């Protein structure tokens, strides 16, 4: 689920296919030794990123790079720049993922400061920050109040913003959707049967019809034999007129 800001140190759990980073009972990242499905939210985030027509991608909250293995398995050849406050997940990613990872750069820094300093715009930006507390994970205020407008400013015209949303303090889902989507003109919402995450894919230019976007996302998931292909629902996100 991306970088957890604060809380106990992540626990490394080795698996037959690689490793997992777990904190407060929540999976930060699934790191695979070969491109393929994680059978989790990371597959759907990768499929959303793969909707982009360009290949310059940024990940805010890199953790262990859980989206990279499914993204590469889907044929995504994006040049990825990731940022995180902690580099232990990136070090694990390099150790486990070896030479198939493709073009991946990493910076140990605050995500907001890092994004503000970028000069070249992105084709797609994934926002995947979260905070652990009381045995659960929540969305930090910066993801809702500050980053949407900044992400919009750092995208190429027609670029995609992908937000991995979790419950937040004192905010309803509807309020989060409204605030996160406010800088954008168009969007879709992806929900799960097996996870409480909700994913927003946003842009300043119209998407294809939602049924076509849903078909493309499921096609990417089916191509890598991800269990998530039958776990998701894709809907149009109703945005306030700008």
Short mmCIF file of C-alpha atoms in Angstrom, two decimals:
data_model
loop_
_atom_site.label_atom_id
_atom_site.label_comp_id
_atom_site.label_asym_id
_atom_site.label_seq_id
_atom_site.Cartn_x
_atom_site.Cartn_y
_atom_site.Cartn_z
CA UNK A 1 0.00 0.00 0.00
CA UNK A 2 2.94 2.33 -0.22
CA UNK A 3 5.03 3.99 2.43
CA UNK A 4 3.70 4.07 5.97
CA UNK A 5 4.72 7.36 7.59
CA UNK A 6 5.76 6.59 11.16
CA UNK A 7 4.78 3.61 13.31
CA UNK A 8 6.65 0.38 13.94
CA UNK A 9 9.37 -0.73 11.57
CA UNK A 10 8.08 -2.87 8.68
CA UNK A 11 8.45 -6.63 9.10
CA UNK A 12 10.09 -8.58 6.29
CA UNK A 13 8.35 -11.84 5.46
CA UNK A 14 10.02 -14.11 2.91
CA UNK A 15 7.67 -15.93 0.54
CA UNK A 16 8.21 -18.64 -2.13
CA UNK A 17 7.92 -15.96 -4.83
CA UNK A 18 9.90 -13.21 -3.13
CA UNK A 19 9.02 -11.23 0.00
CA UNK A 20 6.42 -9.04 1.68
CA UNK A 21 6.77 -5.93 3.81
CA UNK A 22 4.14 -5.91 6.57
CA UNK A 23 3.44 -3.16 9.10
CA UNK A 24 0.66 -3.03 11.69
CA UNK A 25 -0.84 -6.09 10.03
CA UNK A 26 -1.12 -4.38 6.64
CA UNK A 27 0.90 -5.30 3.57
CA UNK A 28 3.09 -2.39 2.45
CA UNK A 29 4.45 -4.17 -0.58
CA UNK A 30 4.69 -7.51 -2.31
CA UNK A 31 8.12 -7.91 -3.89
CA UNK A 32 8.39 -10.67 -6.49
CA UNK A 33 11.48 -12.36 -7.85
CA UNK A 34 9.96 -12.43 -11.36
CA UNK A 35 7.39 -10.30 -13.21
CA UNK A 36 3.89 -11.54 -12.45
CA UNK A 37 0.74 -11.03 -10.38
CA UNK A 38 0.63 -10.24 -6.68
CA UNK A 39 -3.11 -11.09 -6.54
CA UNK A 40 -3.65 -7.88 -4.59
CA UNK A 41 -4.36 -4.17 -4.98
CA UNK A 42 -0.90 -3.71 -6.54
CA UNK A 43 -2.04 -5.54 -9.69
CA UNK A 44 -4.92 -3.11 -10.16
CA UNK A 45 -2.70 -0.09 -9.53
CA UNK A 46 -0.35 -1.44 -12.20
CA UNK A 47 -3.23 -1.94 -14.63
CA UNK A 48 -4.38 1.63 -14.00
CA UNK A 49 -0.87 2.95 -14.65
CA UNK A 50 -0.77 0.87 -17.83
CA UNK A 51 -3.68 2.92 -19.20
CA UNK A 52 -1.18 5.73 -19.80
CA UNK A 53 -0.15 6.40 -23.38
CA UNK A 54 3.28 7.60 -22.22
CA UNK A 55 6.02 5.87 -20.26
CA UNK A 56 7.30 8.45 -17.75
CA UNK A 57 5.89 7.35 -14.39
CA UNK A 58 6.29 8.49 -10.78
CA UNK A 59 5.39 6.62 -7.58
CA UNK A 60 4.83 8.58 -4.35
CA UNK A 61 5.27 6.00 -1.60
CA UNK A 62 7.50 3.46 -3.31
CA UNK A 63 7.92 1.08 -0.32
CA UNK A 64 9.05 -2.17 -1.96
CA UNK A 65 7.85 -1.35 -5.46
CA UNK A 66 4.87 -3.71 -5.33
CA UNK A 67 3.45 -2.45 -8.63
CA UNK A 68 6.61 -3.08 -10.65
CA UNK A 69 6.33 -6.87 -11.07
CA UNK A 70 2.72 -6.79 -12.34
CA UNK A 71 3.41 -3.70 -14.44
CA UNK A 72 6.35 -5.37 -16.20
CA UNK A 73 4.35 -8.59 -16.64
CA UNK A 74 1.61 -6.54 -18.34
CA UNK A 75 4.16 -5.21 -20.82
CA UNK A 76 4.50 -1.80 -19.16
CA UNK A 77 7.89 -0.38 -20.08
CA UNK A 78 7.54 2.76 -18.03
CA UNK A 79 10.61 4.58 -16.77
CA UNK A 80 9.70 4.74 -13.08
CA UNK A 81 10.89 7.34 -10.57
CA UNK A 82 9.96 6.47 -6.99
CA UNK A 83 10.21 8.38 -3.72
CA UNK A 84 9.94 7.26 -0.10
CA UNK A 85 11.11 8.42 3.30
CA UNK A 86 12.62 4.98 3.95
CA UNK A 87 14.94 3.21 1.52
CA UNK A 88 14.73 -0.26 3.11
CA UNK A 89 11.88 -1.27 0.79
CA UNK A 90 13.78 -0.12 -2.27
CA UNK A 91 16.88 -2.03 -1.13
CA UNK A 92 14.74 -5.15 -0.76
CA UNK A 93 13.24 -4.55 -4.20
CA UNK A 94 16.72 -4.38 -5.76
CA UNK A 95 17.79 -7.52 -3.92
CA UNK A 96 14.75 -9.58 -4.93
CA UNK A 97 13.83 -8.19 -8.34
CA UNK A 98 17.28 -8.35 -9.96
CA UNK A 99 17.77 -7.37 -13.62
CA UNK A 100 14.20 -7.54 -14.96
CA UNK A 101 13.03 -4.44 -13.08
CA UNK A 102 13.73 -2.16 -16.03
CA UNK A 103 14.28 1.59 -15.65
CA UNK A 104 13.63 2.36 -11.98
CA UNK A 105 15.13 5.30 -10.09
CA UNK A 106 14.64 5.94 -6.38
CA UNK A 107 15.00 8.97 -4.11
CA UNK A 108 14.89 8.95 -0.31
CA UNK A 109 12.94 12.13 0.42
CA UNK A 110 9.59 13.54 1.46
CA UNK A 111 7.17 12.89 -1.40
CA UNK A 112 5.76 16.43 -1.52
CA UNK A 113 9.17 18.09 -1.57
CA UNK A 114 10.40 15.64 -4.18
CA UNK A 115 7.44 16.23 -6.48
CA UNK A 116 7.70 20.01 -6.16
CA UNK A 117 11.31 19.82 -7.32
CA UNK A 118 10.55 17.83 -10.50
CA UNK A 119 11.04 19.83 -13.68
CA UNK A 120 9.98 17.31 -16.34
CA UNK A 121 6.26 16.43 -16.30
CA UNK A 122 5.00 12.86 -15.95
CA UNK A 123 2.66 10.76 -18.06
CA UNK A 124 1.31 9.02 -14.96
CA UNK A 125 1.72 9.58 -11.21
CA UNK A 126 0.72 7.02 -8.58
CA UNK A 127 -0.06 8.39 -5.09
CA UNK A 128 0.30 5.54 -2.58
CA UNK A 129 1.02 7.09 0.82
CA UNK A 130 -0.50 5.91 4.11
CA UNK A 131 -0.13 6.17 7.88
CA UNK A 132 -0.22 3.23 10.35
CA UNK A 133 -2.09 3.73 13.60
CA UNK A 134 -3.87 1.53 16.13
CA UNK A 135 -3.31 -1.59 14.06
CA UNK A 136 -4.77 -0.12 10.88
CA UNK A 137 -3.74 2.19 8.04
CA UNK A 138 -5.16 5.57 7.07
CA UNK A 139 -4.66 8.16 4.37
CA UNK A 140 -2.50 11.13 5.43
CA UNK A 141 -3.98 14.63 5.17
CA UNK A 142 -1.34 15.67 2.62
CA UNK A 143 -2.70 13.08 0.16
CA UNK A 144 -6.07 14.80 0.20
CA UNK A 145 -5.33 18.47 0.88
CA UNK A 146 -2.04 19.13 -0.95
CA UNK A 147 -0.98 16.41 -3.37
CA UNK A 148 -3.95 16.35 -5.81
CA UNK A 149 -3.30 19.89 -7.04
CA UNK A 150 0.47 19.35 -7.08
CA UNK A 151 0.12 16.07 -8.98
CA UNK A 152 -2.14 17.76 -11.51
CA UNK A 153 0.49 20.46 -12.03
CA UNK A 154 3.24 17.88 -12.61
CA UNK A 155 1.38 15.86 -15.26
CA UNK A 156 1.64 16.27 -19.00
CA UNK A 157 -1.61 17.34 -20.73
CA UNK A 158 -3.83 14.27 -20.71
CA UNK A 159 -1.65 12.55 -18.11
CA UNK A 160 -3.09 10.19 -15.51
CA UNK A 161 -3.18 10.48 -11.72
CA UNK A 162 -3.80 7.23 -9.81
CA UNK A 163 -4.75 7.52 -6.13
CA UNK A 164 -4.83 4.48 -3.83
CA UNK A 165 -7.34 5.68 -1.22
CA UNK A 166 -7.85 4.34 2.30
CA UNK A 167 -10.06 5.57 5.15
CA UNK A 168 -9.00 8.97 6.51
CA UNK A 169 -9.54 10.76 9.82
CA UNK A 170 -12.79 12.72 10.05
CA UNK A 171 -13.53 12.45 6.34
CA UNK A 172 -16.13 10.43 4.51
CA UNK A 173 -15.32 8.61 1.29
CA UNK A 174 -17.49 11.16 -0.55
CA UNK A 175 -15.47 14.05 0.89
CA UNK A 176 -12.20 12.39 -0.06
CA UNK A 177 -13.43 11.76 -3.59
CA UNK A 178 -14.52 15.40 -3.92
CA UNK A 179 -11.25 16.87 -2.63
CA UNK A 180 -8.90 14.52 -4.47
CA UNK A 181 -10.72 14.88 -7.79
CA UNK A 182 -11.27 18.66 -7.61
CA UNK A 183 -8.25 19.62 -9.82
CA UNK A 184 -9.30 17.17 -12.56
CA UNK A 185 -12.04 17.04 -15.17
CA UNK A 186 -12.61 13.30 -15.59
CA UNK A 187 -12.26 10.18 -13.51
CA UNK A 188 -13.13 6.58 -12.78
CA UNK A 189 -13.42 4.76 -9.45
CA UNK A 190 -12.35 1.16 -8.85
CA UNK A 191 -13.66 -0.78 -5.86
CA UNK A 192 -12.88 -4.30 -4.63
CA UNK A 193 -14.73 -7.24 -3.15
CA UNK A 194 -11.70 -8.35 -1.10
CA UNK A 195 -10.08 -5.02 -0.05
CA UNK A 196 -11.39 -1.75 1.38
CA UNK A 197 -9.08 0.34 -0.80
CA UNK A 198 -10.69 2.50 -3.46
CA UNK A 199 -8.70 3.62 -6.49
CA UNK A 200 -9.32 6.84 -8.39
CA UNK A 201 -7.90 7.33 -11.88
CA UNK A 202 -8.10 11.01 -12.84
CA UNK A 203 -7.19 13.19 -15.81
CA UNK A 204 -7.76 16.63 -17.31
CA UNK A 205 -8.95 15.05 -20.56
CA UNK A 206 -11.92 12.73 -21.14
CA UNK A 207 -11.44 8.99 -20.92
CA UNK A 208 -12.79 6.43 -23.30
CA UNK A 209 -16.24 5.16 -22.21
CA UNK A 210 -16.02 3.57 -18.78
CA UNK A 211 -16.87 0.14 -20.14
CA UNK A 212 -13.84 0.38 -22.47
CA UNK A 213 -11.56 1.49 -19.63
CA UNK A 214 -12.86 -1.40 -17.51
CA UNK A 215 -12.23 -3.80 -20.38
CA UNK A 216 -8.63 -2.59 -20.73
CA UNK A 217 -7.97 -2.89 -16.99
CA UNK A 218 -9.41 -6.41 -16.85
CA UNK A 219 -7.49 -7.39 -19.98
CA UNK A 220 -4.22 -6.36 -18.30
CA UNK A 221 -5.16 -8.35 -15.20
CA UNK A 222 -6.25 -11.39 -17.18
CA UNK A 223 -3.05 -11.31 -19.22
CA UNK A 224 -0.97 -11.89 -16.07
CA UNK A 225 -3.55 -14.31 -14.57
CA UNK A 226 -4.27 -12.04 -11.62
CA UNK A 227 -7.11 -13.02 -9.31
CA UNK A 228 -8.08 -9.34 -9.24
CA UNK A 229 -9.66 -9.55 -12.70
CA UNK A 230 -12.88 -10.83 -11.09
CA UNK A 231 -12.58 -8.83 -7.84
CA UNK A 232 -13.06 -5.28 -9.10
CA UNK A 233 -15.89 -2.97 -10.14
CA UNK A 234 -15.14 0.04 -12.37
CA UNK A 235 -17.48 3.05 -12.34
CA UNK A 236 -17.52 6.56 -13.72
CA UNK A 237 -16.61 9.10 -11.03
CA UNK A 238 -19.08 11.97 -11.05
CA UNK A 239 -17.02 15.14 -10.79
CA UNK A 240 -18.20 18.66 -10.01
CA UNK A 241 -18.25 20.85 -13.11
CA UNK A 242 -15.25 23.20 -13.36
#
